[in-house]
Amino acid sequence: MVRPKIKRQISKNPEQRCFNQNNNNLPAIKMVADEYEAIRLKDYHNFNQKESAELMNISQSTFHRILNSARKKIAKSLIEGRKINIIETDNINEPNTYHCKKCGFQWNNNNKKYTECPDCKSKDIELLIEE
Ligand SMILES: [Zn+2]
């Protein structure tokens, strides 16, 4: 027997029905590139916190702080309909940038040598910029 569907409770319907970053004149939210990277690794590619922190070469507690900050900004953007401006950084670890030929994931970490893609585990990876 199919269980009756329980109505989920939400406080109100979303005020922003369409996510359009140009729909008002509120000041943009500034997101730094490391916040963007934390979202990319943890929420988009589904790495766990330990893996994500390792890929960014930071401690798990620092990663957690950056991720929370990024999520707050995304929530603010979604609820208030604000733009997010992503601020570029100059602390990109360029020397060892890896690229997975199978899934397209790109990452870098100067403290570790990789033989497989941390995302899809493919061994078909390449080093884009050598030291
Ligand atoms: Zn891959």
Coordinates of N, CA and C and ligand atoms in Angstrom, one line a residue:
M1 N 0.8 -1.2 0.0 CA 0.0 0.0 0.0 C 0.9 1.3 0.0
V2 N 0.5 2.2 -0.8 CA 1.3 3.4 -0.9 C 0.9 4.3 0.3
R3 N 2.0 4.8 0.9 CA 1.7 5.7 2.1 C 1.2 7.1 1.5
P4 N 0.3 7.7 2.3 CA -0.2 9.0 1.8 C 1.0 10.0 1.9
K5 N 1.0 10.8 0.9 CA 2.1 11.8 0.9 C 1.9 12.9 2.0
I6 N 2.9 13.0 2.8 CA 2.9 14.0 3.9 C 3.2 15.4 3.3
K7 N 2.4 16.3 3.6 CA 2.6 17.7 3.1 C 3.9 18.3 3.8
R8 N 4.8 18.7 3.0 CA 6.0 19.4 3.7 C 5.6 20.8 4.0
Q9 N 6.2 21.2 5.1 CA 5.9 22.6 5.6 C 7.0 23.6 5.2
I10 N 6.6 24.6 4.6 CA 7.5 25.7 4.4 C 6.8 27.0 4.8
S11 N 7.6 28.0 5.2 CA 7.0 29.2 5.8 C 6.3 30.0 4.8
K12 N 6.8 30.1 3.6 CA 6.0 30.8 2.6 C 6.6 30.5 1.2
N13 N 5.9 30.7 0.2 CA 6.4 30.5 -1.2 C 7.6 31.4 -1.5
P14 N 8.5 31.0 -2.2 CA 9.7 31.9 -2.5 C 9.3 33.2 -3.2
E15 N 9.9 34.3 -2.7 CA 9.6 35.6 -3.4 C 10.3 35.7 -4.7
Q16 N 11.4 35.1 -4.8 CA 12.1 35.0 -6.1 C 11.7 33.8 -6.8
R17 N 10.9 34.0 -7.9 CA 10.5 32.8 -8.6 C 11.4 32.4 -9.8
C18 N 12.2 33.4 -10.1 CA 13.2 33.1 -11.2 C 14.5 33.6 -10.7
F19 N 15.5 32.8 -10.8 CA 16.8 33.3 -10.4 C 17.5 34.1 -11.5
N20 N 17.3 35.4 -11.4 CA 17.8 36.4 -12.4 C 18.7 37.4 -11.7
Q21 N 20.0 37.3 -12.0 CA 20.9 38.2 -11.2 C 20.8 39.6 -11.6
N22 N 20.0 40.0 -12.6 CA 19.8 41.4 -12.9 C 18.5 41.9 -12.6
N23 N 17.7 41.3 -11.7 CA 16.3 41.7 -11.5 C 16.1 42.8 -10.5
N24 N 17.1 43.4 -9.9 CA 16.9 44.5 -9.0 C 18.2 45.3 -8.9
N25 N 18.1 46.4 -8.2 CA 19.3 47.3 -8.1 C 20.0 47.2 -6.7
L26 N 19.7 46.1 -6.0 CA 20.4 45.9 -4.7 C 21.9 45.7 -4.9
P27 N 22.7 46.2 -4.0 CA 24.1 46.0 -4.2 C 24.5 44.5 -4.3
A28 N 25.4 44.2 -5.2 CA 25.9 42.9 -5.4 C 26.6 42.3 -4.2
I29 N 26.5 41.0 -4.0 CA 27.3 40.4 -3.0 C 28.6 40.0 -3.5
K30 N 29.7 40.3 -2.8 CA 31.0 39.9 -3.3 C 31.4 38.6 -2.7
M31 N 31.7 37.7 -3.6 CA 32.2 36.3 -3.2 C 33.6 36.2 -3.7
V32 N 34.5 35.8 -2.8 CA 35.9 35.7 -3.2 C 36.1 34.3 -3.8
A33 N 37.1 34.2 -4.6 CA 37.3 33.0 -5.4 C 37.5 31.7 -4.6
D34 N 38.0 31.9 -3.4 CA 38.1 30.6 -2.6 C 36.8 30.2 -2.1
E35 N 35.9 31.1 -1.9 CA 34.5 30.7 -1.5 C 33.8 29.9 -2.7
Y36 N 34.0 30.5 -3.8 CA 33.5 29.8 -5.1 C 34.1 28.4 -5.2
E37 N 35.4 28.3 -5.0 CA 36.1 27.1 -5.1 C 35.6 26.0 -4.1
A38 N 35.3 26.5 -2.8 CA 34.7 25.6 -1.8 C 33.4 25.1 -2.2
I39 N 32.5 25.9 -2.8 CA 31.2 25.5 -3.3 C 31.4 24.5 -4.5
R40 N 32.4 24.8 -5.4 CA 32.6 24.0 -6.5 C 33.0 22.6 -6.1
L41 N 33.9 22.5 -5.1 CA 34.4 21.2 -4.7 C 33.4 20.4 -3.9
K42 N 32.8 21.1 -2.8 CA 32.0 20.4 -1.9 C 30.6 20.1 -2.4
D43 N 29.9 21.2 -2.9 CA 28.5 21.1 -3.3 C 28.3 20.7 -4.8
Y44 N 29.2 21.1 -5.6 CA 29.0 20.7 -7.0 C 29.7 19.4 -7.4
H45 N 30.9 19.2 -6.9 CA 31.6 17.9 -7.2 C 31.4 16.8 -6.1
N46 N 30.8 17.2 -5.0 CA 30.5 16.3 -3.9 C 31.7 15.7 -3.2
F47 N 32.8 16.4 -3.2 CA 33.9 15.9 -2.4 C 33.6 16.1 -0.9
N48 N 34.1 15.3 0.0 CA 33.8 15.5 1.4 C 34.7 16.6 1.9
Q49 N 34.5 17.0 3.1 CA 35.2 18.1 3.6 C 36.8 17.9 3.7
K50 N 37.1 16.7 4.0 CA 38.6 16.4 4.1 C 39.2 16.5 2.8
E51 N 38.6 15.9 1.8 CA 39.1 15.9 0.4 C 39.2 17.4 -0.1
S52 N 38.1 18.1 0.1 CA 38.0 19.5 -0.4 C 39.1 20.3 0.3
A53 N 39.3 20.2 1.6 CA 40.3 20.9 2.3 C 41.7 20.6 1.7
E54 N 41.9 19.3 1.5 CA 43.2 18.9 0.9 C 43.4 19.5 -0.5
L55 N 42.4 19.5 -1.3 CA 42.5 20.1 -2.6 C 42.8 21.6 -2.6
M56 N 42.3 22.2 -1.6 CA 42.6 23.7 -1.4 C 43.8 24.0 -0.6
N57 N 44.4 22.9 -0.1 CA 45.6 23.0 0.7 C 45.4 23.9 2.0
I58 N 44.3 23.7 2.6 CA 43.9 24.4 3.9 C 43.4 23.4 4.9
S59 N 43.3 23.8 6.1 CA 42.8 22.9 7.2 C 41.3 22.7 7.0
Q60 N 40.8 21.6 7.6 CA 39.4 21.4 7.5 C 38.6 22.5 8.1
S61 N 39.1 23.0 9.2 CA 38.3 24.1 9.9 C 38.3 25.3 9.1
T62 N 39.4 25.6 8.4 CA 39.4 26.8 7.5 C 38.4 26.6 6.3
F63 N 38.5 25.3 5.8 CA 37.6 25.0 4.7 C 36.1 25.2 5.1
H64 N 35.8 24.7 6.3 CA 34.4 24.7 6.8 C 34.0 26.2 6.9
R65 N 34.9 27.0 7.4 CA 34.5 28.5 7.6 C 34.3 29.1 6.2
I66 N 35.1 28.8 5.2 CA 35.0 29.4 3.9 C 33.7 28.9 3.2
L67 N 33.4 27.6 3.4 CA 32.2 27.0 2.8 C 31.0 27.7 3.4
N68 N 30.9 27.8 4.7 CA 29.8 28.4 5.4 C 29.6 29.9 4.9
S69 N 30.6 30.6 4.8 CA 30.6 32.0 4.3 C 30.0 32.0 2.9
A70 N 30.5 31.1 2.0 CA 30.0 31.0 0.6 C 28.5 30.6 0.6
R71 N 28.1 29.7 1.4 CA 26.7 29.2 1.4 C 25.8 30.4 1.9
K72 N 26.2 31.1 2.9 CA 25.4 32.3 3.4 C 25.2 33.3 2.3
K73 N 26.3 33.5 1.5 CA 26.2 34.5 0.4 C 25.2 34.0 -0.7
I74 N 25.3 32.7 -1.0 CA 24.4 32.1 -2.0 C 22.9 32.2 -1.5
A75 N 22.7 31.9 -0.2 CA 21.4 32.0 0.3 C 20.9 33.5 0.3
K76 N 21.7 34.4 0.6 CA 21.3 35.8 0.5 C 21.0 36.2 -0.9
S77 N 21.8 35.8 -1.8 CA 21.5 36.1 -3.2 C 20.2 35.5 -3.7
L78 N 19.9 34.2 -3.3 CA 18.7 33.5 -3.7 C 17.5 34.2 -3.1
I79 N 17.5 34.5 -1.8 CA 16.4 35.0 -1.1 C 16.1 36.5 -1.5
E80 N 17.2 37.3 -1.6 CA 17.0 38.7 -1.8 C 17.1 39.1 -3.3
G81 N 17.4 38.1 -4.1 CA 17.5 38.3 -5.5 C 18.7 39.2 -5.9
R82 N 19.8 39.1 -5.1 CA 21.0 39.9 -5.4 C 21.9 39.2 -6.3
K83 N 22.7 40.0 -7.1 CA 23.8 39.5 -7.9 C 24.9 39.0 -7.0
I84 N 25.7 38.1 -7.5 CA 26.9 37.7 -6.8 C 28.1 38.1 -7.8
N85 N 29.0 38.9 -7.3 CA 30.2 39.2 -8.1 C 31.3 38.4 -7.5
I86 N 31.9 37.6 -8.4 CA 33.0 36.7 -7.9 C 34.3 37.4 -8.1
I87 N 35.0 37.7 -7.0 CA 36.3 38.4 -7.1 C 37.4 37.5 -7.3
E88 N 38.2 37.8 -8.3 CA 39.3 36.9 -8.6 C 40.4 37.0 -7.6
T89 N 41.2 36.0 -7.5 CA 42.3 36.0 -6.5 C 43.6 35.8 -7.2
D90 N 44.7 36.3 -6.5 CA 46.0 36.0 -7.1 C 46.7 34.9 -6.4
N91 N 46.0 34.2 -5.5 CA 46.7 33.1 -4.8 C 46.4 31.7 -5.4
I92 N 46.3 31.7 -6.7 CA 46.0 30.5 -7.4 C 47.3 29.7 -7.5
N93 N 47.2 28.5 -7.1 CA 48.4 27.6 -7.0 C 48.8 27.1 -8.4
E94 N 49.2 27.9 -9.3 CA 49.3 27.5 -10.7 C 50.3 26.4 -11.0
P95 N 51.4 26.3 -10.3 CA 52.4 25.3 -10.8 C 51.9 23.9 -11.1
N96 N 51.1 23.3 -10.2 CA 50.6 21.9 -10.5 C 49.1 21.9 -10.7
T97 N 48.7 22.4 -11.9 CA 47.3 22.3 -12.2 C 47.0 21.1 -13.0
Y98 N 46.1 20.2 -12.4 CA 45.8 19.0 -13.1 C 44.5 19.1 -13.8
H99 N 44.3 18.4 -14.9 CA 43.1 18.3 -15.6 C 42.7 16.9 -15.9
C100 N 41.5 16.5 -15.7 CA 41.0 15.1 -16.0 C 40.4 15.1 -17.4
K101 N 41.0 14.3 -18.2 CA 40.5 14.2 -19.6 C 39.2 13.6 -19.7
K102 N 38.8 12.8 -18.7 CA 37.5 12.1 -18.7 C 36.3 13.0 -18.3
C103 N 36.5 13.6 -17.1 CA 35.3 14.3 -16.6 C 35.5 15.8 -16.6
G104 N 36.7 16.3 -17.0 CA 36.9 17.7 -17.1 C 37.2 18.4 -15.8
F105 N 37.3 17.7 -14.7 CA 37.6 18.3 -13.4 C 39.0 18.9 -13.4
Q106 N 39.1 20.1 -12.8 CA 40.5 20.7 -12.7 C 40.8 21.0 -11.3
W107 N 42.0 20.7 -10.9 CA 42.4 21.0 -9.5 C 43.9 21.2 -9.4
N108 N 44.3 21.8 -8.3 CA 45.7 21.9 -8.1 C 46.1 21.8 -6.6
N109 N 47.3 21.3 -6.4 CA 47.8 21.1 -5.1 C 49.3 20.8 -5.2
N110 N 50.0 21.8 -4.7 CA 51.5 21.7 -4.9 C 52.1 20.7 -3.9
N111 N 51.3 20.3 -2.9 CA 51.9 19.4 -1.9 C 51.6 17.9 -2.2
K112 N 51.0 17.6 -3.2 CA 50.7 16.2 -3.5 C 50.7 15.9 -5.0
K113 N 51.3 14.7 -5.3 CA 51.3 14.3 -6.7 C 50.1 13.4 -6.9
Y114 N 49.4 13.6 -8.0 CA 48.2 12.8 -8.3 C 48.4 11.8 -9.4
T115 N 47.9 10.6 -9.3 CA 47.9 9.7 -10.4 C 46.5 9.4 -11.0
E116 N 45.5 9.9 -10.2 CA 44.1 9.7 -10.7 C 43.3 10.9 -10.3
C117 N 42.2 11.1 -11.1 CA 41.3 12.2 -10.8 C 40.6 12.0 -9.4
P118 N 40.6 13.0 -8.5 CA 40.0 12.8 -7.3 C 38.4 12.7 -7.4
D119 N 37.9 13.1 -8.5 CA 36.5 13.1 -8.7 C 36.0 11.8 -9.3
C120 N 36.4 11.5 -10.5 CA 35.9 10.3 -11.2 C 36.9 9.1 -11.1
K121 N 38.1 9.3 -10.5 CA 39.1 8.2 -10.3 C 39.7 7.8 -11.6
S122 N 39.5 8.5 -12.7 CA 40.1 8.1 -14.0 C 41.7 8.4 -13.9
K123 N 42.4 7.5 -14.5 CA 43.9 7.7 -14.5 C 44.3 8.6 -15.7
D124 N 43.3 9.0 -16.5 CA 43.6 9.8 -17.7 C 43.7 11.3 -17.4
I125 N 44.7 11.6 -16.6 CA 44.8 13.0 -16.2 C 46.1 13.6 -16.8
E126 N 46.1 15.0 -16.8 CA 47.3 15.6 -17.3 C 47.7 16.8 -16.4
L127 N 48.9 17.1 -16.4 CA 49.4 18.3 -15.7 C 49.5 19.4 -16.7
L128 N 48.7 20.5 -16.4 CA 48.6 21.6 -17.4 C 49.9 22.5 -17.3
I129 N 50.3 22.9 -16.1 CA 51.4 23.8 -16.0 C 52.4 23.1 -15.1
E130 N 53.6 22.9 -15.6 CA 54.6 22.2 -14.8 C 55.5 23.2 -14.1
E131 N 56.0 22.8 -12.9 CA 56.9 23.6 -12.1 C 58.1 24.0 -12.9
Ligands
ZN1 ZN 37.8 12.9 -13.6

